[in-house]
mmCIF file of C-alpha atoms and ligand atoms in Angstrom:
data_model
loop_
_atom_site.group_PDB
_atom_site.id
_atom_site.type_symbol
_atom_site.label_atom_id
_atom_site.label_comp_id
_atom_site.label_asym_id
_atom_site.label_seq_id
_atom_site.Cartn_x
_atom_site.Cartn_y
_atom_site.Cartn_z
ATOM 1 C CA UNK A 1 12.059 22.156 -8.131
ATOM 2 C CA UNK A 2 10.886 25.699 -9.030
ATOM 3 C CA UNK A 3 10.204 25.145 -12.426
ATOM 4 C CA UNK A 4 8.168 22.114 -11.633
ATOM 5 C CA UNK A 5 3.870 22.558 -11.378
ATOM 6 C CA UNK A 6 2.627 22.360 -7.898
ATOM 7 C CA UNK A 7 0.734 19.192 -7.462
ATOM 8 C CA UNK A 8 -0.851 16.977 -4.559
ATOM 9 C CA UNK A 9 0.574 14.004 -3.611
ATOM 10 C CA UNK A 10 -0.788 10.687 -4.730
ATOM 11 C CA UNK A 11 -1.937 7.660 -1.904
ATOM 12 C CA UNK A 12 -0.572 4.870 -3.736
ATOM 13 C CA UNK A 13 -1.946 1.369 -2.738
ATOM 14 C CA UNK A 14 -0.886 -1.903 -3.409
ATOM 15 C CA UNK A 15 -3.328 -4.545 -2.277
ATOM 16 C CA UNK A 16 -2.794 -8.358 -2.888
ATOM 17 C CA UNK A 17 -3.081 -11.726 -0.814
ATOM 18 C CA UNK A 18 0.094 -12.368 0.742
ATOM 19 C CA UNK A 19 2.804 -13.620 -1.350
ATOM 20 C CA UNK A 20 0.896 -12.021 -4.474
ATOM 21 C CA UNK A 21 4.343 -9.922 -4.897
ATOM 22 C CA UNK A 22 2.947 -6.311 -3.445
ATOM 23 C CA UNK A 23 5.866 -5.812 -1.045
ATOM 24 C CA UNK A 24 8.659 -6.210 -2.960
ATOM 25 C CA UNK A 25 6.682 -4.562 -6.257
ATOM 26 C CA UNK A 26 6.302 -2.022 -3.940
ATOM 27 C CA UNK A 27 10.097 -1.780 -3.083
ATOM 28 C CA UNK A 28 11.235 -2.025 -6.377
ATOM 29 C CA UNK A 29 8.885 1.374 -7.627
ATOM 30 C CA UNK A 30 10.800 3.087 -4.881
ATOM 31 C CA UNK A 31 14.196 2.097 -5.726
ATOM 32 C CA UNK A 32 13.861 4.770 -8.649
ATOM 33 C CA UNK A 33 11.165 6.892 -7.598
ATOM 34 C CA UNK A 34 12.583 9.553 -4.937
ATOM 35 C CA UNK A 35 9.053 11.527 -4.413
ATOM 36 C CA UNK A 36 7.138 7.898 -3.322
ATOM 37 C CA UNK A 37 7.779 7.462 0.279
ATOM 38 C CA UNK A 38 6.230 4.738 2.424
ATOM 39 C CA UNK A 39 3.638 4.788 4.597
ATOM 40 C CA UNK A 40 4.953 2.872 7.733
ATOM 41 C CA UNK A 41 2.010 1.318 9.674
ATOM 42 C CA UNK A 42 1.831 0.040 13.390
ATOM 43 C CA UNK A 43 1.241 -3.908 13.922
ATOM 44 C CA UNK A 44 0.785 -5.555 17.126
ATOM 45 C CA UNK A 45 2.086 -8.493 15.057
ATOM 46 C CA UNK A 46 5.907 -9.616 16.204
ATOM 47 C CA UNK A 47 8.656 -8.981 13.623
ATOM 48 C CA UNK A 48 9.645 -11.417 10.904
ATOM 49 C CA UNK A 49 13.244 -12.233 10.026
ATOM 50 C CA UNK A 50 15.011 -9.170 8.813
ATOM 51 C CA UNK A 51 12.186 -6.792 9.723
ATOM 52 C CA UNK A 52 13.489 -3.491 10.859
ATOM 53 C CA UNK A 53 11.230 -1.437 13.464
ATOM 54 C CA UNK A 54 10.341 1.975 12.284
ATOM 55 C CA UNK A 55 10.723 1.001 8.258
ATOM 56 C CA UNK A 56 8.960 -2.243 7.776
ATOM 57 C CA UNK A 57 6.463 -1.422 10.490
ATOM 58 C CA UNK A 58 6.111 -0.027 13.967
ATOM 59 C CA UNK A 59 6.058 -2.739 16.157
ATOM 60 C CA UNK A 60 3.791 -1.903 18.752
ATOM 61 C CA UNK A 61 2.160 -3.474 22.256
ATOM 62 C CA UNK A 62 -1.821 -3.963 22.208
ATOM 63 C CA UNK A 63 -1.860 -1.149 24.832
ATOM 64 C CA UNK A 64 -0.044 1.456 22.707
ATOM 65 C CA UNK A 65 -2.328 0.558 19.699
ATOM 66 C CA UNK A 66 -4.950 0.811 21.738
ATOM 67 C CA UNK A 67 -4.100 4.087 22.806
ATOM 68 C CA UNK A 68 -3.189 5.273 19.103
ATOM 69 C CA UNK A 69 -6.832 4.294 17.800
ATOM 70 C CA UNK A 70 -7.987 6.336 21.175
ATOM 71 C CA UNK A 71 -6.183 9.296 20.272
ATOM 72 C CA UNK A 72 -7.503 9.433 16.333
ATOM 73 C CA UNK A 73 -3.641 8.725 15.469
ATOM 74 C CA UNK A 74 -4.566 6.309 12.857
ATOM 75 C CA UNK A 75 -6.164 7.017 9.450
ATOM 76 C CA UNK A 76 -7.767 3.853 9.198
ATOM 77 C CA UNK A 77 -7.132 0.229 11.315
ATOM 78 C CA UNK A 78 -8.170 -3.057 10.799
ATOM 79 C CA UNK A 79 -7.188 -7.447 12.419
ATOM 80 C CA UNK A 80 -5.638 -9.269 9.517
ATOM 81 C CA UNK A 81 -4.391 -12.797 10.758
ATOM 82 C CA UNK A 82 -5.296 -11.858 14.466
ATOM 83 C CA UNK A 83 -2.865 -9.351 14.282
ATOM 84 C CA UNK A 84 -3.900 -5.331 14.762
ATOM 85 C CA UNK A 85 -2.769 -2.924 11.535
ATOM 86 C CA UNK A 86 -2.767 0.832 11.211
ATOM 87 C CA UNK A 87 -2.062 3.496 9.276
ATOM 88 C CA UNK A 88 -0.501 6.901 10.777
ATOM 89 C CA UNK A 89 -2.495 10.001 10.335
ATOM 90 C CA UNK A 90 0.059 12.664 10.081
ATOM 91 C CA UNK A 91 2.491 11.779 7.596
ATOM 92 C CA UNK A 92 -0.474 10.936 5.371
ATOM 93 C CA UNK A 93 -1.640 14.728 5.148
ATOM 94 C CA UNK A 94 1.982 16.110 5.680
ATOM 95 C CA UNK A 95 2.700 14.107 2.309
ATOM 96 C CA UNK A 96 -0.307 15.479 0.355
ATOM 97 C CA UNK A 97 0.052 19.106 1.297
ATOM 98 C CA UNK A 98 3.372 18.294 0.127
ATOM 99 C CA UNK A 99 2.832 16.908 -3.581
ATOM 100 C CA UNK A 100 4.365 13.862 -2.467
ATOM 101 C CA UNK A 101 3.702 10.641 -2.830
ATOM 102 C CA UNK A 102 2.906 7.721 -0.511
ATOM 103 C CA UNK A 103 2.968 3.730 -0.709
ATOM 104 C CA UNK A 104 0.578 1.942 1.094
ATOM 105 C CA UNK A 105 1.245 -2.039 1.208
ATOM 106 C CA UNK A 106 -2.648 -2.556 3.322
ATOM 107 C CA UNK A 107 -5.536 -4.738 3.131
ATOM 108 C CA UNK A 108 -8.919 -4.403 1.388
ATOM 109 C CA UNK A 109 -10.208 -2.964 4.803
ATOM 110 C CA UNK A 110 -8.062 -0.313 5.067
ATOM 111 C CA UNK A 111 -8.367 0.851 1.167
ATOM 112 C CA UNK A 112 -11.884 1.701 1.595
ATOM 113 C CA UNK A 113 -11.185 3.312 4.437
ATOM 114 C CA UNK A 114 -8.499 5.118 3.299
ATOM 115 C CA UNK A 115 -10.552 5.901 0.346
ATOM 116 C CA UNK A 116 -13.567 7.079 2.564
ATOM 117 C CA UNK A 117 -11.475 9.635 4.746
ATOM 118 C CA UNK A 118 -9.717 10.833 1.584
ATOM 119 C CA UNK A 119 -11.571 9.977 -1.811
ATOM 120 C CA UNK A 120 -9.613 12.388 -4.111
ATOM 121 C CA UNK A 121 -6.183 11.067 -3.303
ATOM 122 C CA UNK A 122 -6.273 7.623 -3.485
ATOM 123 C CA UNK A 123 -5.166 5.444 -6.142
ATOM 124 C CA UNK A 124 -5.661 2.244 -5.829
ATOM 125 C CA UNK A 125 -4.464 -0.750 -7.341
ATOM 126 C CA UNK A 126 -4.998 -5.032 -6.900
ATOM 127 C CA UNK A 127 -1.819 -7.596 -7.348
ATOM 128 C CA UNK A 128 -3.717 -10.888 -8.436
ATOM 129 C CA UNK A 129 -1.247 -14.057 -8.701
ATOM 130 C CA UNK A 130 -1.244 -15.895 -11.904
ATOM 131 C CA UNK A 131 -2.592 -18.814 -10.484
ATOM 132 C CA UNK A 132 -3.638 -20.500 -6.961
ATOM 133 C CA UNK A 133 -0.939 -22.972 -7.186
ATOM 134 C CA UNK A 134 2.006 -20.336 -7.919
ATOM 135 C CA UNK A 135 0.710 -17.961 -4.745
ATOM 136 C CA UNK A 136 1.429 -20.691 -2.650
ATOM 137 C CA UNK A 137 4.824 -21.522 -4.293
ATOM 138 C CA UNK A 138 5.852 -17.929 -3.947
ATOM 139 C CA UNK A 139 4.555 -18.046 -0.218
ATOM 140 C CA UNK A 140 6.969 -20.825 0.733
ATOM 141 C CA UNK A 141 10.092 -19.440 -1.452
ATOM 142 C CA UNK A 142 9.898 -16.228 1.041
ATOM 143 C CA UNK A 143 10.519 -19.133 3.948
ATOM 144 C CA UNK A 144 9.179 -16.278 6.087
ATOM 145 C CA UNK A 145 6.520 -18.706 8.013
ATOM 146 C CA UNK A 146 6.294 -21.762 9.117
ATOM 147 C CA UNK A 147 3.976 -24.844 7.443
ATOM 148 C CA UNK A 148 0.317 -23.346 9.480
ATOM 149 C CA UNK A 149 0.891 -19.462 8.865
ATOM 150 C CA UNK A 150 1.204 -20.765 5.155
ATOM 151 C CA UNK A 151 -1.938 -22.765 5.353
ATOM 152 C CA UNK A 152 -3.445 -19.866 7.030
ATOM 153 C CA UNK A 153 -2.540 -17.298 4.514
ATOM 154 C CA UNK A 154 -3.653 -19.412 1.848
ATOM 155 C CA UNK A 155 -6.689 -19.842 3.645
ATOM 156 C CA UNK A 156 -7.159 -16.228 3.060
ATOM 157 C CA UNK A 157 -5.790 -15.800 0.247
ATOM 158 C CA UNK A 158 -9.032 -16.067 -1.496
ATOM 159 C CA UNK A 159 -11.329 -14.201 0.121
ATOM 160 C CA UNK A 160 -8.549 -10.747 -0.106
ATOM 161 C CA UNK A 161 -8.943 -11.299 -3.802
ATOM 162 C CA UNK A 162 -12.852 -11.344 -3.705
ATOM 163 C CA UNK A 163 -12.047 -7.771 -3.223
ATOM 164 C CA UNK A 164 -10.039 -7.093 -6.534
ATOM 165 C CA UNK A 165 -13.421 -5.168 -7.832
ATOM 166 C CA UNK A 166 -13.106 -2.369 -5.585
ATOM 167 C CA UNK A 167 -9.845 -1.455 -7.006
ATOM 168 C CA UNK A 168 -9.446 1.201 -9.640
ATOM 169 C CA UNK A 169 -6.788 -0.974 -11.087
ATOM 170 C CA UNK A 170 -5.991 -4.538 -11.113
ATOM 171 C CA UNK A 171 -2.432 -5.612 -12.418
ATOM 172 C CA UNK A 172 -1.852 -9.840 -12.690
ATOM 173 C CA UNK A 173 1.643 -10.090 -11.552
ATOM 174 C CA UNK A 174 2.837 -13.166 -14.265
ATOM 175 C CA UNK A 175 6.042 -11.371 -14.717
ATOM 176 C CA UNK A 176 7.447 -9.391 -11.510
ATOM 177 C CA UNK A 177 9.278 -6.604 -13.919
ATOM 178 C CA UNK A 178 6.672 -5.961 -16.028
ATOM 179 C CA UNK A 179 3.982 -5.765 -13.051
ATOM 180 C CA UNK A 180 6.449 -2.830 -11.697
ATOM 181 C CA UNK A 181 6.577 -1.310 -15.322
ATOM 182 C CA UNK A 182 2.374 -1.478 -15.358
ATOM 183 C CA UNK A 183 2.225 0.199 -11.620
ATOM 184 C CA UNK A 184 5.100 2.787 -12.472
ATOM 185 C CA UNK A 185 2.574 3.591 -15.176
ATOM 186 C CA UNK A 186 -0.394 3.900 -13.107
ATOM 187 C CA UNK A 187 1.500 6.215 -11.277
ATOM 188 C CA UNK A 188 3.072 8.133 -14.031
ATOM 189 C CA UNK A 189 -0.484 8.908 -15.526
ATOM 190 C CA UNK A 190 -2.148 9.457 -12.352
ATOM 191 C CA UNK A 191 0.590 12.087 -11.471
ATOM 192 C CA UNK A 192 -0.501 14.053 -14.912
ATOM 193 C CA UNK A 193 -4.270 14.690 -13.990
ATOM 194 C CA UNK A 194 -5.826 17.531 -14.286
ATOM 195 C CA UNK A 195 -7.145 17.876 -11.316
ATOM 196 C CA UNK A 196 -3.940 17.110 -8.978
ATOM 197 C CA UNK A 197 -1.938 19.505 -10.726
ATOM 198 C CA UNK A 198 -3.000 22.425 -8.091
ATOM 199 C CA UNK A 199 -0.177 24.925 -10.079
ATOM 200 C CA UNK A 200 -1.332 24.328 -13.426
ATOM 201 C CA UNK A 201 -3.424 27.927 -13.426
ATOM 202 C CA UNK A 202 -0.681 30.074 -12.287
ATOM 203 C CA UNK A 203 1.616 28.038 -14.956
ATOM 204 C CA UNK A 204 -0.975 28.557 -17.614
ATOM 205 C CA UNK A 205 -1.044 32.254 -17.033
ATOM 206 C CA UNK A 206 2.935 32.878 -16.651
ATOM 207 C CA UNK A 207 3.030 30.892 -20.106
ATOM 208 C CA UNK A 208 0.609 33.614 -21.885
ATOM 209 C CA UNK A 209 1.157 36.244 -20.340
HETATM 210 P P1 5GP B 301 1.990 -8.870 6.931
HETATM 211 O O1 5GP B 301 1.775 -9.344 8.329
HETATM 212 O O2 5GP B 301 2.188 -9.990 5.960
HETATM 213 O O3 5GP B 301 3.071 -7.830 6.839
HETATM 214 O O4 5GP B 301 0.640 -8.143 6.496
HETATM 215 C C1 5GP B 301 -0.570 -8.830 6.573
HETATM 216 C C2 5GP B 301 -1.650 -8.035 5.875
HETATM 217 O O5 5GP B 301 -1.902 -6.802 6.575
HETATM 218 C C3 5GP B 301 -1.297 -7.617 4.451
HETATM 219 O O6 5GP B 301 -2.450 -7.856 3.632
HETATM 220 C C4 5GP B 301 -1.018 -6.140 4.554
HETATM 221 O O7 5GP B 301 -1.326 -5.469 3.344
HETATM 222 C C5 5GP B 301 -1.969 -5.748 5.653
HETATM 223 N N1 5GP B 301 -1.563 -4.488 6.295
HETATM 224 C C6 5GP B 301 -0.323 -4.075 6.622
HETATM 225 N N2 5GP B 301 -0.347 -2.862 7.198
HETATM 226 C C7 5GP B 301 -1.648 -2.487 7.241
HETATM 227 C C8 5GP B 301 -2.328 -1.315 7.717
HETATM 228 O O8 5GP B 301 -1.764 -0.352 8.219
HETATM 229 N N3 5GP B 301 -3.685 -1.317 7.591
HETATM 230 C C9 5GP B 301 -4.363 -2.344 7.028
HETATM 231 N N4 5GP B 301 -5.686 -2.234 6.939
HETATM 232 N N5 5GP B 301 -3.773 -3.466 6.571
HETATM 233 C C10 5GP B 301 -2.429 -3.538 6.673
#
């Protein structure tokens, strides 16, 4: 890693209506990217099928999020669904001081939050289905809800993408490998700036000197 140019680390977000394919985009970008961790949030929401406490989310009592917004633990916190969501502070900045990278699988709320309490670093990026009719058929293949949490999702599912223009990039996911090619991309060019690359003066002089 010596030879490599000190940089920041990158806040990667994925935002989409549920079923719009950011979770498992998001999965498949770290399958073969080591240096993009995940930012796991707290939920007050119970676990799903499958869902493993402490990497799909911290599953956490109303009291203890309480507490956690009390003690300034969270970066940002929003209710999606009647359910409580929050980002952890301190593996946030550990990861930028770092030069690593973080995934952030949140809702519009929390990106401009995120984006208020930390402007430079995040990147930020909107998963729009290719149509109405194949969100919901995606919704119901992940048999992860019953018939009203379905309804209510799509219920919601259009006013999450009334957000899509506060996102500095917006990827239609019509083909799930080539929506992972266009965010590996994002990433891949947003690593390169100028401005993130915090060793490229001390590299610049070594290489004339
Ligand atoms: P789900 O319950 O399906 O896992 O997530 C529901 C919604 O909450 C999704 O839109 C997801 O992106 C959002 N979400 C998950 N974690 C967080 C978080 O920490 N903060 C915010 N603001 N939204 C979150």
């Amino acid at each position: 890693m010596s030879n490599e140019i000190a940089r920041r680390g990158i806040l990667l977000v994925l935002s989409s209506p549920s079923g719009g394919g950011k979770t498992s985009i998001g999965r498949a970008l770290r399958v073969t990217d080591p240096n993009l961790g995940l930012s796991v949030s707290l939920t007050t929401r119970p676990p799903r099928e499958g869902e493993i406490d402490g990497k799909d989310y911290h599953f956490v009592s109303a009291a203890r999020f309480d507490e956690a917004v009390r003690n300034g633990e969270l970066i940002e916190h929003a209710e999606v669904f009647g359910a409580r969501y929050g980002t952890p502070r301190a593996p946030v900045e550990a990861a930028l001081a770092e030069g690593r990278d973080l995934l952030f699988d949140i809702d519009w709320q929390g990106t401009r939050q995120l984006r208020a309490a930390l402007p430079g670093d995040v990147v930020s990026v909107f998963i729009l289905p290719p149509s109405m009719a194949e969100l919901e058929r995606r919704l119901r293949a992940r048999r992860a809800d019953d018939e009203a949490t379905v309804r209510r999702r799509m219920g919601k599912a259009a006013a999450e993408i009334a957000h899509w223009d506060e996102y500095d990039y917006v990827v239609v996911n019509r083909d799930f490998d080539l929506a992972v090619a266009s965010v590996r991309a994002v990433l891949a060019a947003e690593r390169l700036k100028r401005v993130r690359q915090t060793g490229l003066a001390s590299f610049v002089s070594a290489l004339l000197a």
